XYZ file of C-alpha atoms in Angstrom:
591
model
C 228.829 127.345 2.186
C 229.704 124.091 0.496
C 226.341 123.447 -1.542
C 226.565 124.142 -5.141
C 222.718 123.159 -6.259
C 222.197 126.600 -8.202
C 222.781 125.994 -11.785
C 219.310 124.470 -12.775
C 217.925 126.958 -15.255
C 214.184 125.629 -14.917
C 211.747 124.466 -12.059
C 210.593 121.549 -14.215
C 214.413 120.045 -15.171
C 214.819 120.305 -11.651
C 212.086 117.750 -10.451
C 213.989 115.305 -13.112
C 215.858 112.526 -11.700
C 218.831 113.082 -13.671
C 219.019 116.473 -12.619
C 218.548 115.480 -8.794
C 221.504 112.927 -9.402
C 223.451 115.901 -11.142
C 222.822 118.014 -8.075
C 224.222 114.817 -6.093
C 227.436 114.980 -8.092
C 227.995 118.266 -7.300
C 227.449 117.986 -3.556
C 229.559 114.503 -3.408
C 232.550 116.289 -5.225
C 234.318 117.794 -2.812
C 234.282 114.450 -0.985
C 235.381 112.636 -4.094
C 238.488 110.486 -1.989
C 235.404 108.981 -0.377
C 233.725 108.203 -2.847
C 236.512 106.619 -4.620
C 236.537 104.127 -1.335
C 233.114 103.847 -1.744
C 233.752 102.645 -5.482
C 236.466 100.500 -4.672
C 234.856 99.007 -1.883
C 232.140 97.850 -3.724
C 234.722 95.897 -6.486
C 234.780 92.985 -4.136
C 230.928 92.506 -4.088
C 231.110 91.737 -8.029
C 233.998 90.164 -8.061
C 231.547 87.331 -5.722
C 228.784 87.760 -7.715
C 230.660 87.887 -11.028
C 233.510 85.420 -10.388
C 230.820 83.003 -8.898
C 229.460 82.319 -12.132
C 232.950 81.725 -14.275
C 234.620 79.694 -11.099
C 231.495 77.797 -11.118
C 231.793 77.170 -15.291
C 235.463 75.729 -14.188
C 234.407 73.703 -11.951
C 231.411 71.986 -13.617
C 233.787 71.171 -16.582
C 235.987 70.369 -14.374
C 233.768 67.474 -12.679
C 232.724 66.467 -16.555
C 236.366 65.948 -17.431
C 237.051 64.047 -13.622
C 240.078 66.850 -13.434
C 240.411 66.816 -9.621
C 243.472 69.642 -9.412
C 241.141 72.365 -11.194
C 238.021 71.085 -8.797
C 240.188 72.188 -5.878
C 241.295 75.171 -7.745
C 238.001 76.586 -8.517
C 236.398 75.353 -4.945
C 239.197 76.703 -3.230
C 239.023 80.405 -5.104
C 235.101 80.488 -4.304
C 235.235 80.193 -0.457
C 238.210 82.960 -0.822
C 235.767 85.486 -2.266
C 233.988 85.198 0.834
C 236.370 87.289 3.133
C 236.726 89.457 0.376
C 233.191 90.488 0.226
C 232.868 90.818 3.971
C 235.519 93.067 4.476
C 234.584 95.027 0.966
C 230.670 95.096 1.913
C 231.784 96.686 5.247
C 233.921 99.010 4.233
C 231.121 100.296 1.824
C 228.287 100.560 3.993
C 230.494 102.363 6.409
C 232.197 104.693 3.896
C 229.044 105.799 1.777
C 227.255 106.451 5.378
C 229.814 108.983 6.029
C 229.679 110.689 2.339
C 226.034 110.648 2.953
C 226.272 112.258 6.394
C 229.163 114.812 5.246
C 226.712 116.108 1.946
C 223.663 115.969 4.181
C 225.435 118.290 6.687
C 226.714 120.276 3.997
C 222.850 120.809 2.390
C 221.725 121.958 6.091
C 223.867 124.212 6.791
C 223.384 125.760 3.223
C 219.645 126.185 3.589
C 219.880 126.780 7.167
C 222.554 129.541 6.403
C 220.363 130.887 2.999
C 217.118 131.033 5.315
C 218.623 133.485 7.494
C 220.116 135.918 4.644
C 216.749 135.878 2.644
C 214.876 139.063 2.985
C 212.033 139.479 5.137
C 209.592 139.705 2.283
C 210.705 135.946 1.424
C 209.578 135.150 4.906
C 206.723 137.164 4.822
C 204.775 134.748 1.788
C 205.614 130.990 3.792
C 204.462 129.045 6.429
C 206.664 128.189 9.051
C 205.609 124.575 8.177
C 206.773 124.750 4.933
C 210.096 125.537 5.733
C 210.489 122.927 8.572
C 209.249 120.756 5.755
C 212.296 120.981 3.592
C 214.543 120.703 6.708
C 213.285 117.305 7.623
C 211.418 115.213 5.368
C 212.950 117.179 2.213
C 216.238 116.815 3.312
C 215.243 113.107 4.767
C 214.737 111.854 1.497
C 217.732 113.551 0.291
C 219.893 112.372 2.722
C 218.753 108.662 2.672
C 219.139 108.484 -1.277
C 222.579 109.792 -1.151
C 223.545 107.323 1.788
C 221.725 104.275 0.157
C 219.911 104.293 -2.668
C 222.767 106.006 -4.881
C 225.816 103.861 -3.935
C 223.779 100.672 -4.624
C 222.339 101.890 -7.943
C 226.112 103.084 -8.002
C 227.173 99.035 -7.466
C 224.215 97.577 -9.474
C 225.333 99.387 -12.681
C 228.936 98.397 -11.851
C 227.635 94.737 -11.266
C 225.631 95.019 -15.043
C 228.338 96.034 -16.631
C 231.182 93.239 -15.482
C 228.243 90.539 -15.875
C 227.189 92.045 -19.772
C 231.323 92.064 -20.322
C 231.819 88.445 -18.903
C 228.586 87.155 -21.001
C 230.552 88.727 -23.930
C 233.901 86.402 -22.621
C 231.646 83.092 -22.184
C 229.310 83.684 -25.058
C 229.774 86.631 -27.309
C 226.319 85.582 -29.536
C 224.788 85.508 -26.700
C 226.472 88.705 -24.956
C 225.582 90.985 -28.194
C 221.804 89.494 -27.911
C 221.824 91.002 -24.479
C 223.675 94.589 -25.344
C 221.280 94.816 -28.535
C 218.060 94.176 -26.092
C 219.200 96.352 -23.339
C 217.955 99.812 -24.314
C 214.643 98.790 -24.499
C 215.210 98.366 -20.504
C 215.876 101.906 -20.290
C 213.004 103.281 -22.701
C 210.230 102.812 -20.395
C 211.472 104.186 -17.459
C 212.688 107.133 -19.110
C 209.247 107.928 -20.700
C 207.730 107.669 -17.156
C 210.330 109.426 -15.571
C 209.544 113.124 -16.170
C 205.804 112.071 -14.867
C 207.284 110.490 -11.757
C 209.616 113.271 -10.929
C 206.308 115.722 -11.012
C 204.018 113.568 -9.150
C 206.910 113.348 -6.408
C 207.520 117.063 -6.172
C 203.549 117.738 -5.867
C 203.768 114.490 -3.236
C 206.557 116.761 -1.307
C 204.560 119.875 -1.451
C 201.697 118.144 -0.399
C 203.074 117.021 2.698
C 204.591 120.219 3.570
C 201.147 121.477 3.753
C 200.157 118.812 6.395
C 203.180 119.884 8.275
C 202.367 123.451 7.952
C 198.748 122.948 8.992
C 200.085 120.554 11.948
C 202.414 123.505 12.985
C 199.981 126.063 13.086
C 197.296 123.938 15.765
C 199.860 123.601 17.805
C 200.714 127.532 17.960
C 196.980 127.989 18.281
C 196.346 125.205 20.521
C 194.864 127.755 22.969
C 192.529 129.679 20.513
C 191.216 126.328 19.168
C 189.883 125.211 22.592
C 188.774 128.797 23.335
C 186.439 128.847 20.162
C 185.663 125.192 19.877
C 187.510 124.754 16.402
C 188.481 121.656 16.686
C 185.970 120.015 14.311
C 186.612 122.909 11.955
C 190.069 122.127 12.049
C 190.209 118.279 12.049
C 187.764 118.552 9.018
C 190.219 121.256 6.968
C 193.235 118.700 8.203
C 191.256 115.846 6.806
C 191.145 117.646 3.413
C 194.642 118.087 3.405
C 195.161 114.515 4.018
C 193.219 113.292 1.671
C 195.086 115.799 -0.896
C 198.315 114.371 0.260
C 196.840 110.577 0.062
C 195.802 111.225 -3.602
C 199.796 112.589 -4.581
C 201.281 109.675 -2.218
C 199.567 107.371 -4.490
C 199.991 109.208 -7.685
C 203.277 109.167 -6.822
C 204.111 105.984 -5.852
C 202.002 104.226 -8.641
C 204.548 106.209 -11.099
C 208.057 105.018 -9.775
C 206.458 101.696 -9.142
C 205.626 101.714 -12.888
C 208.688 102.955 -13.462
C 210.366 100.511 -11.492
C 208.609 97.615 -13.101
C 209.044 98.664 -16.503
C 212.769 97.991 -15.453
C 212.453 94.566 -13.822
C 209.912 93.383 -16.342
C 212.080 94.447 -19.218
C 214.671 92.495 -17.682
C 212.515 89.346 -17.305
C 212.168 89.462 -20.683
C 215.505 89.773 -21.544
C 216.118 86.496 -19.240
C 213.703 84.231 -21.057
C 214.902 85.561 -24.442
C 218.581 84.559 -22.924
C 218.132 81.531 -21.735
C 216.175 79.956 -24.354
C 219.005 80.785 -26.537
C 221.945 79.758 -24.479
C 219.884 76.255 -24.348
C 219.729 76.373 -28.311
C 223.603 76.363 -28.142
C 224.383 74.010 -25.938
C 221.317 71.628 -27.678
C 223.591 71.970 -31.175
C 226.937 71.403 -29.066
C 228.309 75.147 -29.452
C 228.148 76.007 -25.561
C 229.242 73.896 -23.123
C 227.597 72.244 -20.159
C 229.740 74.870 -17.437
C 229.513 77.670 -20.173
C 225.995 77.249 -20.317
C 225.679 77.316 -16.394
C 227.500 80.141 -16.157
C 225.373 82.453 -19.114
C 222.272 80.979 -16.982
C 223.944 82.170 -13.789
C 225.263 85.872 -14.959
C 222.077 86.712 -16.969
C 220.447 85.913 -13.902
C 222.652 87.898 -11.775
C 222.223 90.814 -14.868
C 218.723 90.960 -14.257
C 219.179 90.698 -10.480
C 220.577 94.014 -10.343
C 218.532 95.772 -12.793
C 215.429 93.881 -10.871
C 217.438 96.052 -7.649
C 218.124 98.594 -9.873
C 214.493 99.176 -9.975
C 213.485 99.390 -6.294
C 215.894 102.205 -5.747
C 214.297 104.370 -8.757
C 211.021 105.128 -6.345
C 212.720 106.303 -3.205
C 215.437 108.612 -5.827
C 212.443 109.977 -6.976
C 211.030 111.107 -3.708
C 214.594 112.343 -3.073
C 214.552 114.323 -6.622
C 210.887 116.275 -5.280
C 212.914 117.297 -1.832
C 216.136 118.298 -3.661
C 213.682 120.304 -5.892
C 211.841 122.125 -2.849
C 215.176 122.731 -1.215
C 217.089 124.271 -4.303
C 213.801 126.677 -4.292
C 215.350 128.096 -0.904
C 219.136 127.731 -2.324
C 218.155 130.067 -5.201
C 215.674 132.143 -3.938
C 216.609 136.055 -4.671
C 218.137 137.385 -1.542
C 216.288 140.689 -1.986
C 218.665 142.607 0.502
C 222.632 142.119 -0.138
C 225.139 144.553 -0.010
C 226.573 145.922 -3.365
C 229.883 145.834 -4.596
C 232.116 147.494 -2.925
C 230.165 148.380 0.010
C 231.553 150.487 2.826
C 231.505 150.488 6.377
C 228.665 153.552 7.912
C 230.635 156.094 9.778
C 229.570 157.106 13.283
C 226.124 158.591 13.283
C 226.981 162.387 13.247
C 224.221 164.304 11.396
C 221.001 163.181 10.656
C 218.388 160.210 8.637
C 216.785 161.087 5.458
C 214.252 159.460 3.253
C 214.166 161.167 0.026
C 210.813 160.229 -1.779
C 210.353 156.570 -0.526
C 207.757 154.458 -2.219
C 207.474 150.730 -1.457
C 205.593 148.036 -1.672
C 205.437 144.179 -2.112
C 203.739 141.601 -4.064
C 201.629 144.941 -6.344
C 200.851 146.418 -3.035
C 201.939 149.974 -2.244
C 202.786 150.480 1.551
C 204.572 153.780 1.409
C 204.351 156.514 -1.247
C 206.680 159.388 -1.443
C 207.926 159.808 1.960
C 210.006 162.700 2.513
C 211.622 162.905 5.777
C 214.614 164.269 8.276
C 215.380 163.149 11.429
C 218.104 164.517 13.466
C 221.093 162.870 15.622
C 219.981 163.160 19.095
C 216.250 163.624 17.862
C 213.081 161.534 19.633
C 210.954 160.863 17.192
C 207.254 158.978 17.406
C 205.542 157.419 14.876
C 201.615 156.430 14.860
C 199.336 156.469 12.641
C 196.347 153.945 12.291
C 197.171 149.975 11.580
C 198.397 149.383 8.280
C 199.880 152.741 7.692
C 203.015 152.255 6.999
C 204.679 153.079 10.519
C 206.583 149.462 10.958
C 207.586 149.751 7.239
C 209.028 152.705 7.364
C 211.223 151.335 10.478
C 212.205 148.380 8.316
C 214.046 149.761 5.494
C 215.799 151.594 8.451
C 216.702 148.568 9.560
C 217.439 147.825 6.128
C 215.211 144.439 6.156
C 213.647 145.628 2.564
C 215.000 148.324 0.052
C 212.796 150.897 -1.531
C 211.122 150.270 -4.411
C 212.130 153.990 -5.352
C 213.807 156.961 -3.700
C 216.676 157.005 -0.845
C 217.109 156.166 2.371
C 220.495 157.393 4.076
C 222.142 157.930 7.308
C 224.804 161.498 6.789
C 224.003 161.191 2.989
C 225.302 157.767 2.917
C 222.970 155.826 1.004
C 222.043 152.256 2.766
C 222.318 150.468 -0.038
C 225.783 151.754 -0.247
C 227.173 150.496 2.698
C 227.377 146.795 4.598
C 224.747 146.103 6.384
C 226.777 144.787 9.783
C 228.078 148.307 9.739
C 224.574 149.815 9.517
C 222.993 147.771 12.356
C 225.799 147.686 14.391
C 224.636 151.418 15.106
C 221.799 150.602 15.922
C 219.829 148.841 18.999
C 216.780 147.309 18.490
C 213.405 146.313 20.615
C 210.723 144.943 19.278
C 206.828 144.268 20.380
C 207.696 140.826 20.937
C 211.476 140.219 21.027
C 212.355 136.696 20.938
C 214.507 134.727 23.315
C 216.499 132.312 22.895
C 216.512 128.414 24.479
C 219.710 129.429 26.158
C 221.517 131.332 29.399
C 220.057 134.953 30.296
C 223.579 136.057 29.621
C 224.007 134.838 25.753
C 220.867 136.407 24.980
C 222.139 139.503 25.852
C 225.788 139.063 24.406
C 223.870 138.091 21.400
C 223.404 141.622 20.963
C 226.878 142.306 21.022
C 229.206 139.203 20.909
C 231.872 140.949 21.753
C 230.565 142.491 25.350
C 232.351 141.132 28.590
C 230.726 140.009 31.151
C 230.554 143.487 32.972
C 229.182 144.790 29.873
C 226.399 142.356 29.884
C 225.548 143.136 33.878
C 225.577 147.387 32.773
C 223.261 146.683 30.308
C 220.819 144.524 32.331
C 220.971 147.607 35.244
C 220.506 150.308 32.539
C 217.104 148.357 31.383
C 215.971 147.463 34.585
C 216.812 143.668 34.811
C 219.585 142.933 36.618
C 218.009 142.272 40.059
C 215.314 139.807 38.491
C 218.066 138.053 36.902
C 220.550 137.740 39.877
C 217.620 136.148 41.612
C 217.133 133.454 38.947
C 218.259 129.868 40.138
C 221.607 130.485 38.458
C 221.903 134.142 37.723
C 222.837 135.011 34.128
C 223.638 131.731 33.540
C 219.884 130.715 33.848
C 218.624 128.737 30.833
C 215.582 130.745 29.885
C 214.166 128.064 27.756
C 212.519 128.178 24.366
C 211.563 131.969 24.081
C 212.079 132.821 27.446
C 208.866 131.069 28.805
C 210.595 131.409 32.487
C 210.193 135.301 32.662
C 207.297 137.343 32.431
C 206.180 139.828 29.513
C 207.813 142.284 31.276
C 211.339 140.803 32.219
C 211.534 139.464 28.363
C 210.996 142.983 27.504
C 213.880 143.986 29.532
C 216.116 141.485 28.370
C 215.450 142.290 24.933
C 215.988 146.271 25.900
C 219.584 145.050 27.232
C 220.248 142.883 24.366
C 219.690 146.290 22.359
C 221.306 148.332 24.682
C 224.920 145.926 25.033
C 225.440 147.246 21.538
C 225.887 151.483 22.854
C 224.083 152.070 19.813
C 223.869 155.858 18.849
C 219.961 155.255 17.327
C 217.517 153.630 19.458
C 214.395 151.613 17.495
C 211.635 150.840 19.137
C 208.702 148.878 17.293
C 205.591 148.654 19.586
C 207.843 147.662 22.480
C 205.094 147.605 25.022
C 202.219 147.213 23.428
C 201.764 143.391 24.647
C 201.742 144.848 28.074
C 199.825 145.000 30.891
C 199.301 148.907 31.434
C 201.563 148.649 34.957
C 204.207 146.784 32.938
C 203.745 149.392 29.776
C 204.341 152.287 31.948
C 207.200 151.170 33.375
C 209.101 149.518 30.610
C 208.111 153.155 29.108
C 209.893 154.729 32.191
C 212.764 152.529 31.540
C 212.994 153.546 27.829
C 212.917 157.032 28.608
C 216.047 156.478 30.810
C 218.461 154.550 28.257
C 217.418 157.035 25.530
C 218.912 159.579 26.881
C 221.854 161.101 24.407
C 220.643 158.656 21.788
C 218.447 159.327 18.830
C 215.519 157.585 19.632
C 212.556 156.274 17.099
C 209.369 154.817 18.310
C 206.420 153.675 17.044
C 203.461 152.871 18.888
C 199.544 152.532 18.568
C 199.225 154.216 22.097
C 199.795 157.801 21.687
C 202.631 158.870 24.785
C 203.632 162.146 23.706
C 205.680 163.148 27.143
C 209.742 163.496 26.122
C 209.041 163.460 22.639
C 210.897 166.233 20.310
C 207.918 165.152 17.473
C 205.099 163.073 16.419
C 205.046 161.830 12.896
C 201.888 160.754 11.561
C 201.252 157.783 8.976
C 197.998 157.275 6.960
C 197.683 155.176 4.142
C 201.259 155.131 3.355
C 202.129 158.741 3.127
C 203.709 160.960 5.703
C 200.874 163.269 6.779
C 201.365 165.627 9.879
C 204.922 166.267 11.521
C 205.195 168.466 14.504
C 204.919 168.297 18.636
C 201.814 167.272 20.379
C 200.086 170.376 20.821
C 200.719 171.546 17.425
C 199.464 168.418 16.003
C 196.114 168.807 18.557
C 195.760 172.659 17.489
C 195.742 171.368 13.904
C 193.039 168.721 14.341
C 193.797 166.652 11.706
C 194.729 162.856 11.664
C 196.717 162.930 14.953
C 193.496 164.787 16.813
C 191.646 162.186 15.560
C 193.491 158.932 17.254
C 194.187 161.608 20.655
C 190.522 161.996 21.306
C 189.962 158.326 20.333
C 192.248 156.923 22.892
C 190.970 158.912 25.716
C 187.653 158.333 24.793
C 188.754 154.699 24.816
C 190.243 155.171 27.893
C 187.310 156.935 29.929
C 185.266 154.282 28.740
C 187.484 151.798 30.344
């Protein structure tokens, strides 16, 4: 990944502009021939603006002193400038589009690529509309400051400088009057500038919270209507829109302060100009072109700060959404592999967790389990929701560590080796596994990239698929669309248990992977299960007890390991496991 935006010790120096155009520096660096275009393409803009003013001094003494040759000379080099600031004015739109695209990419693909390395538990604490947030008006504001708003600050600071050196050339009195007053152009904005930077990162955060809010009515569209909320909801949305309305104007008050303290400042500084350039010329010390020329570059000075200004609001917005996205840039990973990580041998012995506690954000969820599981083992878990079960399958999976103890597969520590190695042996199903907007046959290779073809098609027989998916309109290489809305609970299921199974994993996990199931579809994605698992070390865990071809039942309750043996031992002992047995078929005679 190309984005460096990680070295900003503090939240707050983060929302600062400076620190946002820092950040910019870093990102445009590794695109720095382009830039230099940029730069040089942007000479030829002052040299019209700048040059104007000094051919124009020429030719008005020219005129005074009837010298004809220099009147052609100076009319002659002003309607030159004019191709020269076409072609130079292209060249730098087109050029700083094209930095501004390549450092845009560069900052999604960094966040994009960050997003899916963080640990679940960073997931766990965010809205899906706060994310998206930072991916598109975040990164919006971003991206247009970089493409416009910084090469033309870039050019107006380029143009202030050339016009305070030729005032010096002209004038010098009056060019040190101007250098000694232009500080107090930058002293306002600076003191506002901290406040600005604030108000826009609250603005940004604001507005993620409308997205998020938007998001989540459309994923409940259907429970809305069911329950009638949508009066509940439009009020809540209206109270998040009027929080957002209050830090849009906040915010935009700010940089427009901000911005006027700049082009005010700069007024000022004309007046105070002019009235002394006229003093000169009054008392004979300037003359009549020189003093048409100070006239024109203080006015082209202040021009540019005046434009200088207008950019300062948008740069600000731009400094809140490089803020919110460096929060995902430098977010603590949670699960990476250590140094000098190894690659997990074969599964040849057994699993072990050696007095596991975890738990997240002061919560416990698992305390002191102590467990064995052996290769070639089928193990199910249940216990009641909120036990533990799905956690305990997780730092399998390696998704979290333990807060304390060990889990390992043939003594070898997961912590100690790679995680591609660890979840390469292993195939995964989960209560809802997600499809992707693509063919029938990627989302099974995307369990194993690797698998041919005819690996793909075993897979889809062994899980029960591969009829159902030669009878689509184009086989496996139907497009399923966005998570596989064209196929039933039941055939996503079974794509998902072929995705697993392309891998040949040695351990089978299986979270809830019927649950969402019709009972007809549960018992025969069940059947199916049964079938692949042969010769594999299976782990399940379910709410609905289905002790048939299970070697043990491990019971969960309030984080702790609590019963561990076969169904009728469990039943004889009438504990915990009794408990949810006689519940469910009390359930089920009801039914």
């Amino acid at each position: 990944m190309t984005a460096d935006l990680t070295e900003e010790p503090t939240h707050a120096s983060l929302s600062g502009l400076g620190h946002f155009l820092a950040a910019a520096v870093r990102q445009v660096r590794p695109y720095w021939k382009e830039m230099s275009v940029v730069v040089m393409a942007s000479i030829p803009q002052v040299a019209l603006e700048t040059a104007q003013p000094m051919l124009l001094m020429v030719l008005i003494n020219a005129i005074v002193a009837h010298d004809t040759p220099r009147v052609w000379t100076a009319m002659l080099g002003l309607i030159a400038l004019i191709p020269i600031y076409i072609t130079g004015n292209f060249l730098f739109e087109y050029m700083a589009s094209r930095v501004g695209a390549l450092v845009s990419n560069d900052l999604r693909m960094a966040a994009f690529w960050r997003l899916q390395t963080l640990s679940v538990s960073y997931h766990r604490g965010r809205t899906r509309g706060d994310l998206l947030s930072r991916f598109s008006s975040d990164l919006d504001a971003v991206e247009r400051s970089i493409v416009i708003d910084i090469p033309y600050a870039l050019s107006c600071l380029i143009s202030i400088s050339v016009g305070v050196a030729l005032m010096l050339s002209v004038e010098w009195r009056l060019g040190l009057v101007l250098c000694t007053l232009l500080p107090f152009v930058i002293v306002g904005p600076r003191w506002l500038g901290a406040r600005a930077s604030q108000a826009s990162y609250v603005r940004q955060r604001d507005a993620a919270v409308v997205m998020g809010a938007l998001e989540e009515s459309i994923a409940a569209h259907a429970v809305i209507k069911t329950f009638d909320l949508q009066g509940i909801l439009f009020a809540k949305f209206g109270r998040k829109l009027s929080t957002l309305y209050r830090s849009t104007v906040r915010a935009s008050l700010l940089s427009g302060l901000q911005g006027t303290s700049i082009s005010g400042s700069g007024s000022i500084l004309l007046i105070l100009s002019i009235c002394g350039g006229a003093v000169l010329a009054v008392r004979g010390s300037l003359s009549v072109g020189g003093m048409v020329a100070v006239f024109d570059l203080l006015w082209f000075v202040v021009a540019n700060l005046n434009a200088l200004s207008k950019v300062v609001s948008p740069m600000q917005r731009a400094s809140g959404g490089m803020a919110r996205i460096q929060e995902v840039l430098r977010a603590n990973e949670g699960v990476v592999d250590r140094p000098g990580a190894h690659t997990l041998p074969p599964f040849a012995d057994a699993i072990r967790f050696d007095n596991v506690h975890y738990g997240y954000q002061r919560t416990p969820v698992l305390a002191g389990v102590q467990l064995t599981i052996r290769r070639g083992e089928s193990i199910l878990i249940v216990g009641p929701s909120g036990s533990g079960k799905s956690t305990l399958l997780g730092l399998l999976l390696r998704m979290d560590d333990p807060t304390s103890g060990t889990v390992s597969i043939d003594g070898h520590d997961l912590r100690d080796v790679t995680q591609v190695s660890l979840r390469t042996r292993m195939g995964v199903v989960f209560q809802d596994s997600f499809l992707f907007d693509t063919t029938v046959r990627e989302n099974i290779r995307f369990g194993n990239p690797e698998a041919t073809d005819a690996a793909i098609e075993a897979a889809a027989r062994d899980a029960g698929i591969h009829d159902v998916i030669a009878a689509l309109p184009h086989g496996y290489d139907t497009v399923l669309g966005g998570g596989g809305a064209s196929l039933s609970g039941g055939e996503r299921q079974r794509v998902s248990i072929a995705r697993a199974l392309v891998r040949e994993p040695a351990i089978l996990v299986l979270d809830e992977p019927a649950s969402a199931l019709d009972a007809q579809a549960e018992a025969a994605i069940n059947r199916t299960l049964r079938q692949v698992a042969k010769g594999r070390t299976v782990i399940a865990v379910t709410h609905r007890l289905a002790p048939a071809a299970t070697d043990r039942i491990l019971v969960m309750s309030a984080g702790r390991l609590v019963e561990d043996g076969t169904h009728a031992e469990l039943i004889a002992l009438g504990g915990v496991y009794a408990d949810l047995w006689r519940a469910q078929h009390q359930a089920a005679s009801v039914e």
